[in-house]
PDB file of C-alpha atoms in Angstrom:
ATOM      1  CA  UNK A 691     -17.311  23.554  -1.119  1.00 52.00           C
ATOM      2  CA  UNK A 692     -15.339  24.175  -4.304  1.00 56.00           C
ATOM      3  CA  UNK A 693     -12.845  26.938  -3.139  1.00 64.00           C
ATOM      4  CA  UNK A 694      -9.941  25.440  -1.433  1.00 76.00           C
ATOM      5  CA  UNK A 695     -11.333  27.510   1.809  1.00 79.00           C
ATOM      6  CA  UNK A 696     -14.034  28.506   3.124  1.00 82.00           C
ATOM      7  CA  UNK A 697     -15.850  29.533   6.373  1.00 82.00           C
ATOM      8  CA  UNK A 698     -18.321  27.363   8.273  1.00 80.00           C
ATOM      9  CA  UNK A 699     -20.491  27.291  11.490  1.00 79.00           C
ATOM     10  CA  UNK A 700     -20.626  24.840  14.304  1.00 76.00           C
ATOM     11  CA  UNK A 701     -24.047  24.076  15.787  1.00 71.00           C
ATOM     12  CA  UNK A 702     -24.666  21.484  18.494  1.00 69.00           C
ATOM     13  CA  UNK A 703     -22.857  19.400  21.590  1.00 66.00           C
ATOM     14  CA  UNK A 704     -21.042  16.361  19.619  1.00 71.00           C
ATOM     15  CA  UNK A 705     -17.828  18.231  19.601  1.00 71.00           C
ATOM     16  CA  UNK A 706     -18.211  19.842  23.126  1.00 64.00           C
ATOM     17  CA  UNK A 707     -15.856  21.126  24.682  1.00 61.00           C
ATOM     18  CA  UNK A 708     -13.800  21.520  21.796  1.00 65.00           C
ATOM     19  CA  UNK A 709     -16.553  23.463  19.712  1.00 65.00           C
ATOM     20  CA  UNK A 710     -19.484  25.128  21.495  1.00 57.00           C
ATOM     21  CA  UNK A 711     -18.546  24.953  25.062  1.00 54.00           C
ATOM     22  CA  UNK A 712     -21.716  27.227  26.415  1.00 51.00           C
ATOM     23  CA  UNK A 713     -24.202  24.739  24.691  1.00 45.00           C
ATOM     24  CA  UNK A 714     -26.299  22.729  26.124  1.00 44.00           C
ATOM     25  CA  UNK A 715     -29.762  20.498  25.535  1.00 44.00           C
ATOM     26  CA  UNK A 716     -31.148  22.227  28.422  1.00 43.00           C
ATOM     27  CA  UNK A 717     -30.607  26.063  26.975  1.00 38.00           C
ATOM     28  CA  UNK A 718     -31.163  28.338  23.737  1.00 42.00           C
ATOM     29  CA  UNK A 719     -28.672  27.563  21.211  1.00 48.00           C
ATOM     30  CA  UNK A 720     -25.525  29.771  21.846  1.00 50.00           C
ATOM     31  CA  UNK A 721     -23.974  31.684  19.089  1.00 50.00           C
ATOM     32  CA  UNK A 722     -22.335  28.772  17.076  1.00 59.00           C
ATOM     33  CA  UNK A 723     -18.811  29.026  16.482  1.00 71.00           C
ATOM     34  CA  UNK A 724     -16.803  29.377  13.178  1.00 78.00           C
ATOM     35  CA  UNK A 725     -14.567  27.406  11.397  1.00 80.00           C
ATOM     36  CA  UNK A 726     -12.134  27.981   8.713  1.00 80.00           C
ATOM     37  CA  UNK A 727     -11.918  24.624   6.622  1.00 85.00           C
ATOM     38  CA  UNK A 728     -10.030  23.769   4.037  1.00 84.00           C
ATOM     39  CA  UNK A 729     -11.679  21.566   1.637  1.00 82.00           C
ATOM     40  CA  UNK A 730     -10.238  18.629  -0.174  1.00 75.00           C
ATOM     41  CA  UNK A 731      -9.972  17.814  -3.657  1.00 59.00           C
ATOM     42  CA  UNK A 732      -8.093  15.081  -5.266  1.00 40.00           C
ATOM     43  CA  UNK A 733      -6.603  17.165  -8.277  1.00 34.00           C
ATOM     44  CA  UNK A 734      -9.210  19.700  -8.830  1.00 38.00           C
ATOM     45  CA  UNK A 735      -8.008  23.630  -8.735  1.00 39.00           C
ATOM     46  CA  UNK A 736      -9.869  26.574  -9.076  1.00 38.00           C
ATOM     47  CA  UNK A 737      -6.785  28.489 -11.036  1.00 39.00           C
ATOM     48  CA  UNK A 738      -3.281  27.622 -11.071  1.00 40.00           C
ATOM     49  CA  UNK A 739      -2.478  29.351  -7.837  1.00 40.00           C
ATOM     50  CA  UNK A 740      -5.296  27.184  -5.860  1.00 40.00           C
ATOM     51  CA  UNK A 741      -4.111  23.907  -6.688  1.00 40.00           C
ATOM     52  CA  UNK A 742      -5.100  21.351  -3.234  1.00 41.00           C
ATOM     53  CA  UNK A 743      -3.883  18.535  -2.707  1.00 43.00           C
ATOM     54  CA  UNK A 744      -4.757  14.806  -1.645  1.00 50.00           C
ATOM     55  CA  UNK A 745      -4.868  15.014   1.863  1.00 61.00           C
ATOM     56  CA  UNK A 746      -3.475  12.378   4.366  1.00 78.00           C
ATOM     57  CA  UNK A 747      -5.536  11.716   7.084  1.00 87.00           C
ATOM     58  CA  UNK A 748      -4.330  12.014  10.837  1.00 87.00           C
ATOM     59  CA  UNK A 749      -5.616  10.628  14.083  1.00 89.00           C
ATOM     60  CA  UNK A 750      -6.986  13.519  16.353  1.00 88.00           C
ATOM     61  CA  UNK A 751      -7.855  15.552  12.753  1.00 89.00           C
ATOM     62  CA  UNK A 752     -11.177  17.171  12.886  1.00 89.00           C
ATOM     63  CA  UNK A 753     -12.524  17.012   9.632  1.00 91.00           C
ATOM     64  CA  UNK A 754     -15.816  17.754   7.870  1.00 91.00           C
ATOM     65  CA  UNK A 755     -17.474  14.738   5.863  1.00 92.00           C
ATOM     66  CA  UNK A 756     -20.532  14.479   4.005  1.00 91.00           C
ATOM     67  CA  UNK A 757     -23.011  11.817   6.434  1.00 90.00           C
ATOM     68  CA  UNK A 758     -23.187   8.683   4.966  1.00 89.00           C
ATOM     69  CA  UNK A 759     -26.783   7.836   5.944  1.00 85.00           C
ATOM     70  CA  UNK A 760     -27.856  11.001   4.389  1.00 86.00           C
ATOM     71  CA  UNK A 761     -25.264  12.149   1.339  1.00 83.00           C
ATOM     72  CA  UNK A 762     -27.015  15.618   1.631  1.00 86.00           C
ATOM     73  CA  UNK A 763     -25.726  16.228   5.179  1.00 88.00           C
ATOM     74  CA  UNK A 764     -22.388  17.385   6.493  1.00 89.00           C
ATOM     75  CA  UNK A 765     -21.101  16.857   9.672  1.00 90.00           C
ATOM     76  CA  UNK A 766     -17.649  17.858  11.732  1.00 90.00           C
ATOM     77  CA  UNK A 767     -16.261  15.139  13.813  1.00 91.00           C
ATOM     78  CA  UNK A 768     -12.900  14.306  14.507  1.00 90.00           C
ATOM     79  CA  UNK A 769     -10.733  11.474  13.283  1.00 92.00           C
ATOM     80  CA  UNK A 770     -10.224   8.841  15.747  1.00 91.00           C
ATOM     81  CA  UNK A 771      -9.380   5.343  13.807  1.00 92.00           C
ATOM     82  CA  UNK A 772      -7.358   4.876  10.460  1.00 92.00           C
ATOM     83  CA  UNK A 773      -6.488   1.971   8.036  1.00 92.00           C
ATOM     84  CA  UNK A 774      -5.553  -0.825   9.888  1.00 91.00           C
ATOM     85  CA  UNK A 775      -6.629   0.024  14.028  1.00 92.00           C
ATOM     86  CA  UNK A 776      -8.733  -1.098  15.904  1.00 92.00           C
ATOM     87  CA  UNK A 777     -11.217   0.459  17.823  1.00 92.00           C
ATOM     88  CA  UNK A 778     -13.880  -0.677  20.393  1.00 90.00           C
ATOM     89  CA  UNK A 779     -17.214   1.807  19.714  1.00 91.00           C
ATOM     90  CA  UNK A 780     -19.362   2.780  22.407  1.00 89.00           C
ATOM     91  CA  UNK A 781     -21.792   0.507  24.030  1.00 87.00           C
ATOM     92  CA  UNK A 782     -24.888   0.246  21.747  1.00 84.00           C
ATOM     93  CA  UNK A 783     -22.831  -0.199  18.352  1.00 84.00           C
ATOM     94  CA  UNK A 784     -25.068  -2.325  15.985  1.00 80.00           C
ATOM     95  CA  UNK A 785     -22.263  -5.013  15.673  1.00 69.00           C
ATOM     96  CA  UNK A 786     -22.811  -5.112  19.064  1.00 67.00           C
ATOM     97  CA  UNK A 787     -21.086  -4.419  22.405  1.00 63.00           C
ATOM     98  CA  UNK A 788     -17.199  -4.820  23.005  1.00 67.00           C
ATOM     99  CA  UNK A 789     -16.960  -5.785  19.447  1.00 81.00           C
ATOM    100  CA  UNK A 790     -13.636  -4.292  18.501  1.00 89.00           C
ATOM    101  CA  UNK A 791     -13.612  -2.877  14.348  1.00 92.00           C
ATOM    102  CA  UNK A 792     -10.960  -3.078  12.418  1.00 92.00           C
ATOM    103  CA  UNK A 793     -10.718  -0.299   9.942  1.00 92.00           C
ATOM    104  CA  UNK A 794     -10.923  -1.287   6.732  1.00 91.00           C
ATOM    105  CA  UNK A 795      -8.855   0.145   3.737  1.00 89.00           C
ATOM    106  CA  UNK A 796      -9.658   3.857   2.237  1.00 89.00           C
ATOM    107  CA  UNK A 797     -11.784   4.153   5.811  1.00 92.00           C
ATOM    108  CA  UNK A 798     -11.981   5.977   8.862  1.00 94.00           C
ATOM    109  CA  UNK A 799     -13.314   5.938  12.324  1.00 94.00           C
ATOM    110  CA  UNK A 800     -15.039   9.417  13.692  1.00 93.00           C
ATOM    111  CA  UNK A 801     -16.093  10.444  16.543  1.00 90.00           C
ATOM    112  CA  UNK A 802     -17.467  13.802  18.246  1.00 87.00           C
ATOM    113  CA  UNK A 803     -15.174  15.004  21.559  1.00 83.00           C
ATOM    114  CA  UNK A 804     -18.897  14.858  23.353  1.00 80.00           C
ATOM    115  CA  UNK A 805     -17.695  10.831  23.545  1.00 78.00           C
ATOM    116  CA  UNK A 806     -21.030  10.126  24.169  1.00 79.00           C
ATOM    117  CA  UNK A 807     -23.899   7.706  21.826  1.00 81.00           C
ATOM    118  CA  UNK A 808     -26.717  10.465  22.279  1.00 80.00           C
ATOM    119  CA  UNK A 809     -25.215  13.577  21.560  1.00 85.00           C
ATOM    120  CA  UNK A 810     -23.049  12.504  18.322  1.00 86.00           C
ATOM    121  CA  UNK A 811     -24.274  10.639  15.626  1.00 88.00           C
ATOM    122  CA  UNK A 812     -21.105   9.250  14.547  1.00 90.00           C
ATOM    123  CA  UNK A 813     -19.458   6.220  13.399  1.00 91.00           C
ATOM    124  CA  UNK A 814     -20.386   4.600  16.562  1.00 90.00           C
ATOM    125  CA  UNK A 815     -23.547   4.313  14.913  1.00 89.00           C
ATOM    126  CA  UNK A 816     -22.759   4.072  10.985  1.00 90.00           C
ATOM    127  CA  UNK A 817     -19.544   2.625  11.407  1.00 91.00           C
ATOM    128  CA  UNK A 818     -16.063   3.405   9.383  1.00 94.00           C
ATOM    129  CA  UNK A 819     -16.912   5.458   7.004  1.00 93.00           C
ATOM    130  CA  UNK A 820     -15.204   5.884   3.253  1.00 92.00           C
ATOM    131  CA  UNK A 821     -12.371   8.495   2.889  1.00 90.00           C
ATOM    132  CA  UNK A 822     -14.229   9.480  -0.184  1.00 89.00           C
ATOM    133  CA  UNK A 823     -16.711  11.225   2.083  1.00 91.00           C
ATOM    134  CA  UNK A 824     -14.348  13.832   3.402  1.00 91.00           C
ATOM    135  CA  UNK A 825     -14.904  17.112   2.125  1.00 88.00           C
ATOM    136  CA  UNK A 826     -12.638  19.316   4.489  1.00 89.00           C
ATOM    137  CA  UNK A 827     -10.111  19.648   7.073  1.00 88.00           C
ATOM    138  CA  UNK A 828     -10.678  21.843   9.955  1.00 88.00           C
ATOM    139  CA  UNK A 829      -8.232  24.454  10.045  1.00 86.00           C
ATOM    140  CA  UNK A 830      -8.875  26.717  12.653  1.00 84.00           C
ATOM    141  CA  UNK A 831     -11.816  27.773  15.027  1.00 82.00           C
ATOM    142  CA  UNK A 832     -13.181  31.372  15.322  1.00 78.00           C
ATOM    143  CA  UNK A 833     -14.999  31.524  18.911  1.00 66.00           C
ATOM    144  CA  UNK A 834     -17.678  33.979  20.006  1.00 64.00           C
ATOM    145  CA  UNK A 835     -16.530  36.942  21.775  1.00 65.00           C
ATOM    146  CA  UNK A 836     -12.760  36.367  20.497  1.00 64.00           C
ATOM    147  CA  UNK A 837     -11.050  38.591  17.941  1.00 65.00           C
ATOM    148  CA  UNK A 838      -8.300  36.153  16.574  1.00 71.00           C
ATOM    149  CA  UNK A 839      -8.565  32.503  15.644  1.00 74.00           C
ATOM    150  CA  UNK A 840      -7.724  29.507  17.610  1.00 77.00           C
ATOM    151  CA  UNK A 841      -5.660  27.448  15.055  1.00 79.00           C
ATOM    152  CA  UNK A 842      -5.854  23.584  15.389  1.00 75.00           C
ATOM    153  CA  UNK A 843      -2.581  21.133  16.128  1.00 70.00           C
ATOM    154  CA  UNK A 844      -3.060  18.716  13.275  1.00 58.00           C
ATOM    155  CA  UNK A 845      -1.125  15.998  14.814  1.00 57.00           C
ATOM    156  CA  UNK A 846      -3.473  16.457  18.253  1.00 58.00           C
ATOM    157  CA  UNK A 847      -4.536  12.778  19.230  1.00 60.00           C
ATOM    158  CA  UNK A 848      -5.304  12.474  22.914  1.00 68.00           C
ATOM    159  CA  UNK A 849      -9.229  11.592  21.698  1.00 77.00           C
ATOM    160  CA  UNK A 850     -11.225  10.757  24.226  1.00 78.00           C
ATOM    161  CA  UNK A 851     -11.720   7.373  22.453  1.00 79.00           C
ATOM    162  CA  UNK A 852      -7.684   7.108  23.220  1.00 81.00           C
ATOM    163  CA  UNK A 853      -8.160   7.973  26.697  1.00 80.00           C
ATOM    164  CA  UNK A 854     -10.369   5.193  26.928  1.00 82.00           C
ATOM    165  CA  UNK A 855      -7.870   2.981  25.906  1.00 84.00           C
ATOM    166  CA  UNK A 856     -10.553   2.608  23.012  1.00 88.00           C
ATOM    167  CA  UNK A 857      -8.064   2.571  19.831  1.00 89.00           C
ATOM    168  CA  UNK A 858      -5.508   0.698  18.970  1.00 88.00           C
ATOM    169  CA  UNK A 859      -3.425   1.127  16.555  1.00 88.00           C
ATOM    170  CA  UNK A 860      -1.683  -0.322  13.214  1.00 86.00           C
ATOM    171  CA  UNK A 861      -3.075  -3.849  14.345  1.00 87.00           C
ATOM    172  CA  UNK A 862      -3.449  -5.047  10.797  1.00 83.00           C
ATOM    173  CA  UNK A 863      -0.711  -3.404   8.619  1.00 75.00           C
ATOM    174  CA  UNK A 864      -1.840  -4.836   5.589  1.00 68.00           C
ATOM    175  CA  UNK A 865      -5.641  -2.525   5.923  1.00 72.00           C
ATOM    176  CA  UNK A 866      -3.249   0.338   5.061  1.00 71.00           C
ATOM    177  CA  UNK A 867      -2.672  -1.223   1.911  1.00 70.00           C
ATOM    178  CA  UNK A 868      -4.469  -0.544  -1.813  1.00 68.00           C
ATOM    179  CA  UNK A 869      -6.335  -3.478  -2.457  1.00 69.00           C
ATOM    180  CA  UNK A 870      -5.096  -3.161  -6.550  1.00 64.00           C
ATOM    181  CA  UNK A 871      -1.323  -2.795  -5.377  1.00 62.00           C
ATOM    182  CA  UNK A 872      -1.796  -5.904  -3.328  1.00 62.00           C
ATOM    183  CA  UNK A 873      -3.130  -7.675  -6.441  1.00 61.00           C
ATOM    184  CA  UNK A 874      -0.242  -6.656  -8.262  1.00 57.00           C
ATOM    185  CA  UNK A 875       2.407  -7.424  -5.318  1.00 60.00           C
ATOM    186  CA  UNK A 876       1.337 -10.536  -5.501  1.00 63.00           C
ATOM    187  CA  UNK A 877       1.198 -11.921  -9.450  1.00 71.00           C
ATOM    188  CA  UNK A 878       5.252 -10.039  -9.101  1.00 82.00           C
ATOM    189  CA  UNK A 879       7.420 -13.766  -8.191  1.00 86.00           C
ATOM    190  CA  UNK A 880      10.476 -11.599  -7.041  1.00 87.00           C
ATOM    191  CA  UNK A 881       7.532  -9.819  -4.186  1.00 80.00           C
ATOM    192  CA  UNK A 882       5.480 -12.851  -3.631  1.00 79.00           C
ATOM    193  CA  UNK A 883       8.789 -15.400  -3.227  1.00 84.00           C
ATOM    194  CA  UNK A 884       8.113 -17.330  -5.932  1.00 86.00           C
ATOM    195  CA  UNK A 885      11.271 -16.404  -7.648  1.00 90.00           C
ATOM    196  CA  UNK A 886      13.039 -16.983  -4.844  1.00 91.00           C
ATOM    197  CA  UNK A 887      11.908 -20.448  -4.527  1.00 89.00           C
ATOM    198  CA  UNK A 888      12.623 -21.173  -8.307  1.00 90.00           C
ATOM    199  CA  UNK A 889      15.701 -20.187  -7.190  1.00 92.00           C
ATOM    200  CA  UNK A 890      16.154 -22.722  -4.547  1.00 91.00           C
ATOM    201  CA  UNK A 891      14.741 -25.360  -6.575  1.00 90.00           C
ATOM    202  CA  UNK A 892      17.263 -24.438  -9.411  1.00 91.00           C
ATOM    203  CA  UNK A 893      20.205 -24.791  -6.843  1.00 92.00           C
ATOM    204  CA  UNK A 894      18.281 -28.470  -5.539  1.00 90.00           C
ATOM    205  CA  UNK A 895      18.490 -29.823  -9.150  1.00 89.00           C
ATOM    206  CA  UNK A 896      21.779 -28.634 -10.896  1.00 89.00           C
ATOM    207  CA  UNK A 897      22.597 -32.235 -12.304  1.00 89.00           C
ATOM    208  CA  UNK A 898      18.634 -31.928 -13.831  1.00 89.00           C
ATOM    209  CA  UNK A 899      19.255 -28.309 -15.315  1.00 90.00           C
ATOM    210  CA  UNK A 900      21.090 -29.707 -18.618  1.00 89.00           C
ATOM    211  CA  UNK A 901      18.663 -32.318 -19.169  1.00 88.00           C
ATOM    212  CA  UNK A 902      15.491 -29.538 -18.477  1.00 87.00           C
ATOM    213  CA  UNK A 903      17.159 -27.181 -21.111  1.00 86.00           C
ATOM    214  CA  UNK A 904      17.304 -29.632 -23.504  1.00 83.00           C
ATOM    215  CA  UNK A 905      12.945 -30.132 -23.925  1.00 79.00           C
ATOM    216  CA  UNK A 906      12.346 -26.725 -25.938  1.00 71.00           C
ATOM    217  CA  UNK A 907       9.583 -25.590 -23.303  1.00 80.00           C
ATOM    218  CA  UNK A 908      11.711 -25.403 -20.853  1.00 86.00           C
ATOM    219  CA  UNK A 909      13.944 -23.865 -22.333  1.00 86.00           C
ATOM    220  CA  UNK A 910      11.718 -20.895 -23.039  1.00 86.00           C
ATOM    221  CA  UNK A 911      10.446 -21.007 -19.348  1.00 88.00           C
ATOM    222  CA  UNK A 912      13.566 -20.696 -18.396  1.00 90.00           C
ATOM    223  CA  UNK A 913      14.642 -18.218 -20.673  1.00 87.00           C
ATOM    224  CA  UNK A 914      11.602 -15.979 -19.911  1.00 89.00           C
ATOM    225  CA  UNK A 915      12.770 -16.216 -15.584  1.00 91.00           C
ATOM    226  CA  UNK A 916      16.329 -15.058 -17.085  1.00 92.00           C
ATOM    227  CA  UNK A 917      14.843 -12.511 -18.739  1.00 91.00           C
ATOM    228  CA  UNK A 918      12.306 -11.143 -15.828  1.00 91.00           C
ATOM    229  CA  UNK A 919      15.675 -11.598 -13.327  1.00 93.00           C
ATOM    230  CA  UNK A 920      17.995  -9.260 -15.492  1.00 93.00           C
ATOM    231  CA  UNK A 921      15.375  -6.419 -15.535  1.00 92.00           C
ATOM    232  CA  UNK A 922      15.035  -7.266 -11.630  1.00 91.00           C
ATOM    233  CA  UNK A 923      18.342  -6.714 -11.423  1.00 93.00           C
ATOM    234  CA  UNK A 924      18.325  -3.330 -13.251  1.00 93.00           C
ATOM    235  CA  UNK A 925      15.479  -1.815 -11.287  1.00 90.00           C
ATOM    236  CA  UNK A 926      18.279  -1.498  -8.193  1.00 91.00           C
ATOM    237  CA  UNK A 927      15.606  -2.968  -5.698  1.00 90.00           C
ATOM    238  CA  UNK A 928      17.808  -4.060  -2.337  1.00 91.00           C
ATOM    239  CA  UNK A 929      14.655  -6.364  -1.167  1.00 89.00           C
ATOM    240  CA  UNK A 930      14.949  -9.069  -4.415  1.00 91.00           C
ATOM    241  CA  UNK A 931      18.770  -8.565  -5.751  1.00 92.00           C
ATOM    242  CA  UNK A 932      19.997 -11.303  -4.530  1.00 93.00           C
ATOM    243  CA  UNK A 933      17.520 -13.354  -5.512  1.00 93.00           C
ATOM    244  CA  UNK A 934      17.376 -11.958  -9.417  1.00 94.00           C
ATOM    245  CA  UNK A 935      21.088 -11.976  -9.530  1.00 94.00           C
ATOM    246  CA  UNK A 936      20.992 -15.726  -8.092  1.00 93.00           C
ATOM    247  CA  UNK A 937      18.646 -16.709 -11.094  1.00 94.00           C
ATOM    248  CA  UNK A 938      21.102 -14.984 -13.502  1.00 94.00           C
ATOM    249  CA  UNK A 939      24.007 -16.273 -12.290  1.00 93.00           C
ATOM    250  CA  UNK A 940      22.177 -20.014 -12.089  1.00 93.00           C
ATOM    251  CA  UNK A 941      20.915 -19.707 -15.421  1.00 93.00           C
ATOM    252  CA  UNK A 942      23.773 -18.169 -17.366  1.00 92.00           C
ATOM    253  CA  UNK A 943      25.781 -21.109 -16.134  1.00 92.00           C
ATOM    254  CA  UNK A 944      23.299 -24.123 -17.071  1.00 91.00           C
ATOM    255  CA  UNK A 945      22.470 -22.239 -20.657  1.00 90.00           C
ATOM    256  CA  UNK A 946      26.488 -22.369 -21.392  1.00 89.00           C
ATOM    257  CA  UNK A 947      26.699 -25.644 -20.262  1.00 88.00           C
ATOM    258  CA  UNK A 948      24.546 -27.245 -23.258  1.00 88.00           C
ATOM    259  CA  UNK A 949      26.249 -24.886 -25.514  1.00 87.00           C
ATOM    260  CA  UNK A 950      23.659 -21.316 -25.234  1.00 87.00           C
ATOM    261  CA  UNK A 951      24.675 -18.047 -25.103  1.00 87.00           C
ATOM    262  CA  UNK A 952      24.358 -16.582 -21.735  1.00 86.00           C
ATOM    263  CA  UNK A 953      21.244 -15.220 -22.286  1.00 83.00           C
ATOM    264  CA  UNK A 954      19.931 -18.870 -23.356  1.00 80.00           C
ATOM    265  CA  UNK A 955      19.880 -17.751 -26.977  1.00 79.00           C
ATOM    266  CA  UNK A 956      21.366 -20.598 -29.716  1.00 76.00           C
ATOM    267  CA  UNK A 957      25.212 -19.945 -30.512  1.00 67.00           C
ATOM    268  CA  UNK A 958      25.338 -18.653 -34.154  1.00 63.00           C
ATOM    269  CA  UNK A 959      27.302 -21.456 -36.269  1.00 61.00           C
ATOM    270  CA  UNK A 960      30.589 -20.292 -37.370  1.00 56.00           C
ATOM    271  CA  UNK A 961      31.071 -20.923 -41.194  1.00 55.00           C
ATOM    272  CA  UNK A 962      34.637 -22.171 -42.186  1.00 57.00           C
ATOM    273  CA  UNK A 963      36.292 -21.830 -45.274  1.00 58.00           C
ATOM    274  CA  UNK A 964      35.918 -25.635 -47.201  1.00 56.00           C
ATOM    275  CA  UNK A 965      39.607 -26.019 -46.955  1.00 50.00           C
ATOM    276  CA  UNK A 966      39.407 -25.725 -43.314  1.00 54.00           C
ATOM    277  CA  UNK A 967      36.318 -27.929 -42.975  1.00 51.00           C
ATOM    278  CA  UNK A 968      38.330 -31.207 -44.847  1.00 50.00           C
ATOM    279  CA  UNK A 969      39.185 -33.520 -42.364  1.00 50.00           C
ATOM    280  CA  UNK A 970      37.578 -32.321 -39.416  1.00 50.00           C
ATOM    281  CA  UNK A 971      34.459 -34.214 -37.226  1.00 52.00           C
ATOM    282  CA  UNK A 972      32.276 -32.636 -34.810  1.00 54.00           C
ATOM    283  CA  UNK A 973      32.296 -33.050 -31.183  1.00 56.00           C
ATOM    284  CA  UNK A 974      32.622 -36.872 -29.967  1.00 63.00           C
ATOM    285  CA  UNK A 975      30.000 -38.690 -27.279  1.00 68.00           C
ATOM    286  CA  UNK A 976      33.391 -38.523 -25.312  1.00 72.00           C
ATOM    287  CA  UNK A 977      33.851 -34.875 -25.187  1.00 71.00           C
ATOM    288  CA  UNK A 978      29.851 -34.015 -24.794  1.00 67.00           C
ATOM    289  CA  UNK A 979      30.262 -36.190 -21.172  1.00 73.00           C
ATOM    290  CA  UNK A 980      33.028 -34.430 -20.286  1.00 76.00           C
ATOM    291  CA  UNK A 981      31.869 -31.308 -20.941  1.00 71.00           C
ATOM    292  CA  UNK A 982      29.156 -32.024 -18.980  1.00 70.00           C
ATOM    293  CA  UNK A 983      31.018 -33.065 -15.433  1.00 77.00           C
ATOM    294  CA  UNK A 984      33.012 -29.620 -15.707  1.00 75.00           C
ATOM    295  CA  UNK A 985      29.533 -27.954 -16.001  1.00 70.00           C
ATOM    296  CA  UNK A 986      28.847 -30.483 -12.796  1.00 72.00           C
ATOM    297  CA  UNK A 987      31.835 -29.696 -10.914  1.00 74.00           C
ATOM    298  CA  UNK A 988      31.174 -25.987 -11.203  1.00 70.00           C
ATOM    299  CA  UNK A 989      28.274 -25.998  -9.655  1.00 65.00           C
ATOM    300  CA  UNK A 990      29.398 -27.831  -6.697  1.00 66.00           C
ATOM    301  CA  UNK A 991      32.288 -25.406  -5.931  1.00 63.00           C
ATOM    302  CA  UNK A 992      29.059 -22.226  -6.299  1.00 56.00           C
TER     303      UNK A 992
END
């Protein structure tokens, strides 16, 4: 299945009445039907002008899947469960009877329209299987004794399994989710509300925050949340601005308050002329303390 379509045929019952409708255990197999499928690659192409596509997987889809209880085997069912639903297989399932499954990530639930254990093997005995398995998506059906094609409604979902009241779905939102993009969601503090508690710990202990800035590891922690909080606040994302431009604000404040730069960098000295420096003495206990309080009152008026 390398070109992007090709032609297939349709033995069997499992996707009765859809496909096959004159077959039947108890006669000669009927002239199977044909399908056009188009197959799936993830960025393969045979030329420039056949490039295909990911696809994205629908309920109600019938697609065409390489068995995975025998690799060498393809099979058409149709989609029934995705990421994240729930469905309750037929009676028999090896995890046992009125077990609901929930459908794990990069997986699928398939069924044939026969909705029946002994004429479709299908997930109801295998279970999900992996998206990775899909080779095709039916595109249309080509039925004995008819000259044009019957072209399938991708977003058709009224399974039988649905009927049944069988599927549920979106149940567990977080299924639909890459595993590795999790991971990563959740070592970001502005996604995983870290930085927003920093923040509100920040806001607790203002009076602490000149103190804090004074032990040099703190100061580079907190230079290093600045830092992360401006580029937060470049990247234009509504869900954690506040929060980034809270820490800015929060920190920009506290780092001028024990004489930093805004960015919590150390205030180049200013070099005088000698004749200016004669008579002069630095900055007095007295005017560190009250430099202090107006750093104090400032934060009570924020």
């Amino acid at each position: 299945m390398s070109f992007p379509w090709t032609i297939m045929r349709v033995h069997g019952v499992s996707m009765a009445p859809f496909f096959n409708t004159n077959s039947s255990p108890e006669l000669p197999p009927a002239a199977p039907d044909l399908i056009l499928v188009q197959t799936v690659h993830s960025l393969g192409e045979v030329s420039p002008m056949f490039r295909v596509p990911r696809f994205k997987l629908h309920r109600g889809q019938v697609v065409v899947y390489y068995t995975p209880h025998d690799p060498n085997t393809i099979a058409v069912k149709r989609v029934v469960g995705l990421p994240g639903d729930k469905v309750t297989p037929l009676p028999g399932y090896n995890g046992g009877d009125d077990c609901p499954v929930i459908i794990p990530y990069n997986h699928i639930w398939v069924e044939g329209d026969a909705n029946n254990r002994d004429k479709s093997i299908d997930s109801n005995h295998f279970g999900p299987i992996s998206q990775n398995l899909v080779c095709g998506v039916v595109l249309a059906v080509y039925v004995p004794g008819l000259n044009w094609p019957v072209w399938l409604d991708r977003d058709e979902s009224d399974t039988p399994a649905k009927k049944d009241a069988r599927v549920q779905e979106d149940v567990v939102g977080s299924a639909r989710l890459d595993p590795d993009e999790q991971a990563v969601q959740s070592e970001d503090p502005f996604r995983s509300g870290g930085a927003a508690l920093e923040l509100a710990m920040i806001r607790r202990n203002r009076e602490l925050m000149p103190a804090k800035l004074r032990a040099r590891g703190m100061l580079e922690r907190y230079h290093s949340i600045h830092a992360l909080a401006k580029a937060e606040v470049v990247k234009g994302d509504a869900s954690t601005r506040s929060v980034a431009e809270g820490l800015v604000e929060e920190l920009e404040i506290a780092f001028e308050s024990v004489g930093l730069n805004k960015d919590g960098g150390r205030v180049a000295p200013v070099v005088k002329p000698r004749w200016q420096q004669a008579g002069e003495e630095g900055e007095s206990t007295a005017d560190k303390e009250r430099r202090l309080q107006d750093y104090l009152a400032r934060q009570r008026t924020v």
